Amino acid sequence: MPTTASTREIQSDFDAIAKLTPTGDHPGQLDRWLLAQLSSRGTVLEIGCGVGHLSRRLTATFARVVAIDFSQGMIDEARSRAGQTSIEFHCADMFEWLPRFRNTYDCIVTVATLHHVDLRSALRQMAQSLKPGGRLLVVDLVDRSGWRYVFMNGLAYLAAGAHEFVSFGGLKPWKLRRAFWRHGRHETYLTLAEVKRAAQEELPGAEVRGHVIWRYSIKWDKPVR
């Protein structure tokens, strides 16, 4: 598991982050890419929904949105910010939730969540919960350390700063930044090569890409048999 934090510590970190996350629409760094991959009008499951920024945007594409998160604080905030939407928010562990819903979802989306768990196990469980023909979309953090990535990482810092100014009207609030830093001390990330190997083993034919702002994406359509 790519974190040294305990389950209780992870929940506590995100309960705190939930309270510090400003209200308003603060899109994720790859939300535009992710939303462009959607086409279904059926049911979508978002894993690791946080305070529900993406969940609310998914209602424009899907008839039913189910969103789960490990942090009760995140779920409480997501519900309070959902307005009149009919999103179904649940505080749940993905490994307890997914086995209950085999061949259920037209789409599963997860952003910046899988680095807390074993990637292969997560991909396997999510694949089993998709309907045949359903689509899995993953966005998560990637390890891009080393001298050969100096130029790309420089571009990433510039892009990340620009994203914060667009999303928050300036730099991310310092208390929120500190909370993420404190949480991130416990984490390690996979390299893009490691992600590709895991995807090849669990999701044959998956499309895996690296993105500038220290992210990778996986897009996979479950075969229809």
Short mmCIF file of C-alpha atoms in Angstrom, two decimals:
data_model
loop_
_atom_site.label_atom_id
_atom_site.label_comp_id
_atom_site.label_asym_id
_atom_site.label_seq_id
_atom_site.Cartn_x
_atom_site.Cartn_y
_atom_site.Cartn_z
CA MET A 1 0.00 0.00 0.00
CA PRO A 2 1.65 3.31 -1.12
CA THR A 3 1.09 5.14 2.17
CA THR A 4 2.46 4.72 5.66
CA ALA A 5 -0.59 6.36 7.25
CA SER A 6 -3.17 4.26 9.08
CA THR A 7 -6.81 4.14 8.04
CA ARG A 8 -7.70 6.38 10.99
CA GLU A 9 -5.00 8.90 10.02
CA ILE A 10 -6.21 9.08 6.41
CA GLN A 11 -9.78 9.65 7.52
CA SER A 12 -8.69 12.32 10.00
CA ASP A 13 -6.58 14.10 7.36
CA PHE A 14 -9.48 14.31 4.94
CA ASP A 15 -12.02 15.26 7.58
CA ALA A 16 -9.78 18.27 8.26
CA ILE A 17 -9.26 19.04 4.57
CA ALA A 18 -13.03 18.95 3.99
CA LYS A 19 -13.56 21.81 6.46
CA LEU A 20 -10.81 23.90 4.83
CA THR A 21 -11.94 23.47 1.20
CA PRO A 22 -13.49 26.72 -0.04
CA THR A 23 -17.03 26.67 -1.34
CA GLY A 24 -17.66 27.32 -5.00
CA ASP A 25 -16.73 25.49 -8.17
CA HIS A 26 -13.04 24.51 -8.05
CA PRO A 27 -12.53 22.07 -10.94
CA GLY A 28 -9.78 19.48 -10.76
CA GLN A 29 -6.70 19.74 -12.92
CA LEU A 30 -7.93 17.16 -15.44
CA ASP A 31 -11.70 17.62 -15.12
CA ARG A 32 -11.97 18.97 -18.66
CA TRP A 33 -10.19 15.92 -20.07
CA LEU A 34 -12.24 13.56 -17.92
CA LEU A 35 -15.62 15.08 -18.76
CA ALA A 36 -14.77 14.90 -22.47
CA GLN A 37 -14.52 11.09 -22.15
CA LEU A 38 -18.13 10.67 -20.95
CA SER A 39 -21.05 9.67 -23.13
CA SER A 40 -23.46 7.51 -21.11
CA ARG A 41 -26.80 8.65 -19.71
CA GLY A 42 -26.97 5.77 -17.24
CA THR A 43 -25.44 5.39 -13.76
CA VAL A 44 -21.99 6.61 -12.74
CA LEU A 45 -20.06 5.81 -9.57
CA GLU A 46 -17.48 8.29 -8.35
CA ILE A 47 -14.94 6.84 -5.91
CA GLY A 48 -13.26 9.35 -3.61
CA CYS A 49 -15.71 12.16 -4.32
CA GLY A 50 -14.33 14.61 -1.74
CA VAL A 51 -16.62 17.60 -1.30
CA GLY A 52 -18.46 16.77 -4.52
CA HIS A 53 -17.09 19.22 -7.08
CA LEU A 54 -16.90 16.58 -9.81
CA SER A 55 -20.03 14.75 -8.61
CA ARG A 56 -22.10 17.84 -9.29
CA ARG A 57 -20.69 18.18 -12.79
CA LEU A 58 -21.42 14.52 -13.53
CA THR A 59 -25.15 15.19 -13.11
CA ALA A 60 -25.09 16.95 -16.48
CA THR A 61 -24.17 13.68 -18.20
CA PHE A 62 -25.65 10.87 -16.11
CA ALA A 63 -29.19 10.13 -15.02
CA ARG A 64 -27.94 8.76 -11.69
CA VAL A 65 -24.81 9.75 -9.78
CA VAL A 66 -23.56 7.65 -6.85
CA ALA A 67 -20.56 9.08 -4.98
CA ILE A 68 -18.58 7.47 -2.17
CA ASP A 69 -15.73 8.66 0.02
CA PHE A 70 -13.79 7.20 2.93
CA SER A 71 -14.07 10.43 4.94
CA GLN A 72 -17.31 11.24 6.73
CA GLY A 73 -16.25 14.88 6.81
CA MET A 74 -15.98 14.93 3.02
CA ILE A 75 -19.40 13.31 2.63
CA ASP A 76 -20.99 15.77 5.04
CA GLU A 77 -19.53 18.69 3.10
CA ALA A 78 -20.52 17.16 -0.24
CA ARG A 79 -24.12 16.77 0.88
CA SER A 80 -24.29 20.32 2.21
CA ARG A 81 -22.97 21.70 -1.10
CA ALA A 82 -25.08 19.53 -3.41
CA GLY A 83 -28.02 21.92 -3.51
CA GLN A 84 -31.06 20.49 -5.28
CA THR A 85 -29.16 17.73 -7.06
CA SER A 86 -30.13 14.11 -6.44
CA ILE A 87 -26.60 12.78 -5.97
CA GLU A 88 -26.43 9.71 -3.73
CA PHE A 89 -23.55 10.31 -1.31
CA HIS A 90 -22.26 7.50 0.92
CA CYS A 91 -19.36 7.22 3.36
CA ALA A 92 -17.81 3.90 2.36
CA ASP A 93 -14.61 1.97 1.74
CA MET A 94 -14.37 1.14 -1.96
CA PHE A 95 -13.28 -2.44 -1.21
CA GLU A 96 -16.41 -3.00 0.85
CA TRP A 97 -18.70 -1.18 -1.58
CA LEU A 98 -17.66 -2.62 -4.94
CA PRO A 99 -18.20 -6.36 -4.21
CA ARG A 100 -21.85 -5.56 -3.44
CA PHE A 101 -22.43 -4.10 -6.91
CA ARG A 102 -21.15 -6.39 -9.63
CA ASN A 103 -21.93 -5.46 -13.27
CA THR A 104 -23.84 -2.40 -12.02
CA TYR A 105 -22.34 0.85 -13.31
CA ASP A 106 -22.22 2.34 -16.79
CA CYS A 107 -19.18 4.36 -15.74
CA ILE A 108 -16.81 4.50 -12.79
CA VAL A 109 -14.71 7.61 -12.18
CA THR A 110 -12.00 8.14 -9.58
CA VAL A 111 -9.63 11.08 -9.15
CA ALA A 112 -6.61 11.26 -6.81
CA THR A 113 -7.78 8.32 -4.71
CA LEU A 114 -6.05 5.14 -5.85
CA HIS A 115 -2.60 6.16 -4.59
CA HIS A 116 -3.94 5.32 -1.12
CA VAL A 117 -4.56 1.67 -2.03
CA ASP A 118 -3.11 -1.22 -4.00
CA LEU A 119 -3.65 -0.22 -7.63
CA ARG A 120 -4.05 -3.70 -9.08
CA SER A 121 -6.66 -4.68 -6.51
CA ALA A 122 -8.57 -1.46 -7.10
CA LEU A 123 -8.57 -1.84 -10.89
CA ARG A 124 -9.75 -5.44 -10.59
CA GLN A 125 -12.62 -4.57 -8.25
CA MET A 126 -13.76 -1.60 -10.35
CA ALA A 127 -13.68 -3.67 -13.54
CA GLN A 128 -15.96 -6.24 -11.96
CA SER A 129 -18.46 -3.54 -10.94
CA LEU A 130 -18.78 -2.12 -14.44
CA LYS A 131 -21.50 -3.29 -16.76
CA PRO A 132 -20.27 -4.89 -20.00
CA GLY A 133 -19.56 -1.97 -22.29
CA GLY A 134 -19.08 0.36 -19.33
CA ARG A 135 -16.18 2.80 -19.06
CA LEU A 136 -13.60 3.21 -16.30
CA LEU A 137 -11.81 6.55 -15.94
CA VAL A 138 -8.93 6.98 -13.49
CA VAL A 139 -6.89 10.11 -12.77
CA ASP A 140 -4.20 9.91 -10.12
CA LEU A 141 -0.78 11.12 -9.01
CA VAL A 142 2.41 9.86 -10.57
CA ASP A 143 6.05 9.78 -9.47
CA ARG A 144 8.13 11.83 -11.89
CA SER A 145 11.32 12.34 -9.90
CA GLY A 146 14.79 12.46 -11.41
CA TRP A 147 16.89 14.76 -13.56
CA ARG A 148 15.37 13.65 -16.84
CA TYR A 149 12.06 15.21 -15.78
CA VAL A 150 13.44 18.59 -14.73
CA PHE A 151 12.05 20.45 -17.74
CA MET A 152 8.64 18.77 -17.59
CA ASN A 153 8.40 19.35 -13.84
CA GLY A 154 9.20 23.02 -14.40
CA LEU A 155 6.29 23.23 -16.83
CA ALA A 156 4.13 21.42 -14.29
CA TYR A 157 4.86 24.01 -11.59
CA LEU A 158 3.83 26.79 -13.96
CA ALA A 159 0.68 24.94 -15.02
CA ALA A 160 -0.24 24.13 -11.41
CA GLY A 161 0.13 27.77 -10.40
CA ALA A 162 -2.03 28.91 -13.31
CA HIS A 163 -4.67 26.34 -12.38
CA GLU A 164 -4.80 27.61 -8.80
CA PHE A 165 -5.26 31.20 -9.93
CA VAL A 166 -8.11 30.19 -12.23
CA SER A 167 -9.76 27.89 -9.66
CA PHE A 168 -9.26 29.88 -6.46
CA GLY A 169 -8.77 33.41 -7.77
CA GLY A 170 -5.20 33.25 -6.45
CA LEU A 171 -2.99 30.70 -4.75
CA LYS A 172 -4.64 27.90 -2.81
CA PRO A 173 -5.43 29.02 0.79
CA TRP A 174 -2.35 28.39 2.93
CA LYS A 175 -4.21 26.36 5.59
CA LEU A 176 -5.54 24.04 2.90
CA ARG A 177 -2.10 23.82 1.29
CA ARG A 178 -0.55 22.94 4.67
CA ALA A 179 -3.20 20.26 5.31
CA PHE A 180 -2.46 18.59 1.98
CA TRP A 181 1.29 18.82 2.67
CA ARG A 182 0.88 17.19 6.07
CA HIS A 183 -1.18 14.40 4.52
CA GLY A 184 1.23 13.97 1.60
CA ARG A 185 4.21 13.27 3.86
CA HIS A 186 2.88 9.72 4.28
CA GLU A 187 2.55 9.01 0.58
CA THR A 188 4.56 7.53 -2.25
CA TYR A 189 3.47 7.36 -5.87
CA LEU A 190 3.88 4.90 -8.70
CA THR A 191 5.86 5.71 -11.82
CA LEU A 192 4.04 5.80 -15.15
CA ALA A 193 5.77 2.55 -16.13
CA GLU A 194 4.44 0.85 -12.98
CA VAL A 195 0.94 2.13 -13.70
CA LYS A 196 1.10 0.82 -17.26
CA ARG A 197 2.17 -2.64 -16.08
CA ALA A 198 -0.70 -2.80 -13.58
CA ALA A 199 -3.22 -1.66 -16.19
CA GLN A 200 -1.96 -4.16 -18.75
CA GLU A 201 -2.39 -6.99 -16.26
CA GLU A 202 -5.84 -6.01 -14.98
CA LEU A 203 -7.38 -4.08 -17.88
CA PRO A 204 -6.16 -5.44 -21.23
CA GLY A 205 -6.36 -2.76 -23.88
CA ALA A 206 -6.53 0.16 -21.43
CA GLU A 207 -5.27 3.54 -22.58
CA VAL A 208 -2.73 4.95 -20.10
CA ARG A 209 -1.34 8.46 -20.43
CA GLY A 210 0.93 10.75 -18.46
CA HIS A 211 -0.12 14.40 -18.03
CA VAL A 212 1.93 17.49 -17.30
CA ILE A 213 0.70 18.26 -13.77
CA TRP A 214 2.03 15.07 -12.13
CA ARG A 215 -0.98 12.97 -13.11
CA TYR A 216 -1.67 9.84 -15.08
CA SER A 217 -4.96 8.75 -16.58
CA ILE A 218 -6.45 5.38 -17.42
CA LYS A 219 -9.37 4.92 -19.81
CA TRP A 220 -10.80 1.45 -20.29
CA ASP A 221 -14.00 0.07 -21.78
CA LYS A 222 -15.18 -3.27 -20.40
CA PRO A 223 -15.63 -5.78 -23.22
CA VAL A 224 -19.15 -6.80 -24.16
CA ARG A 225 -19.44 -10.57 -24.15
#
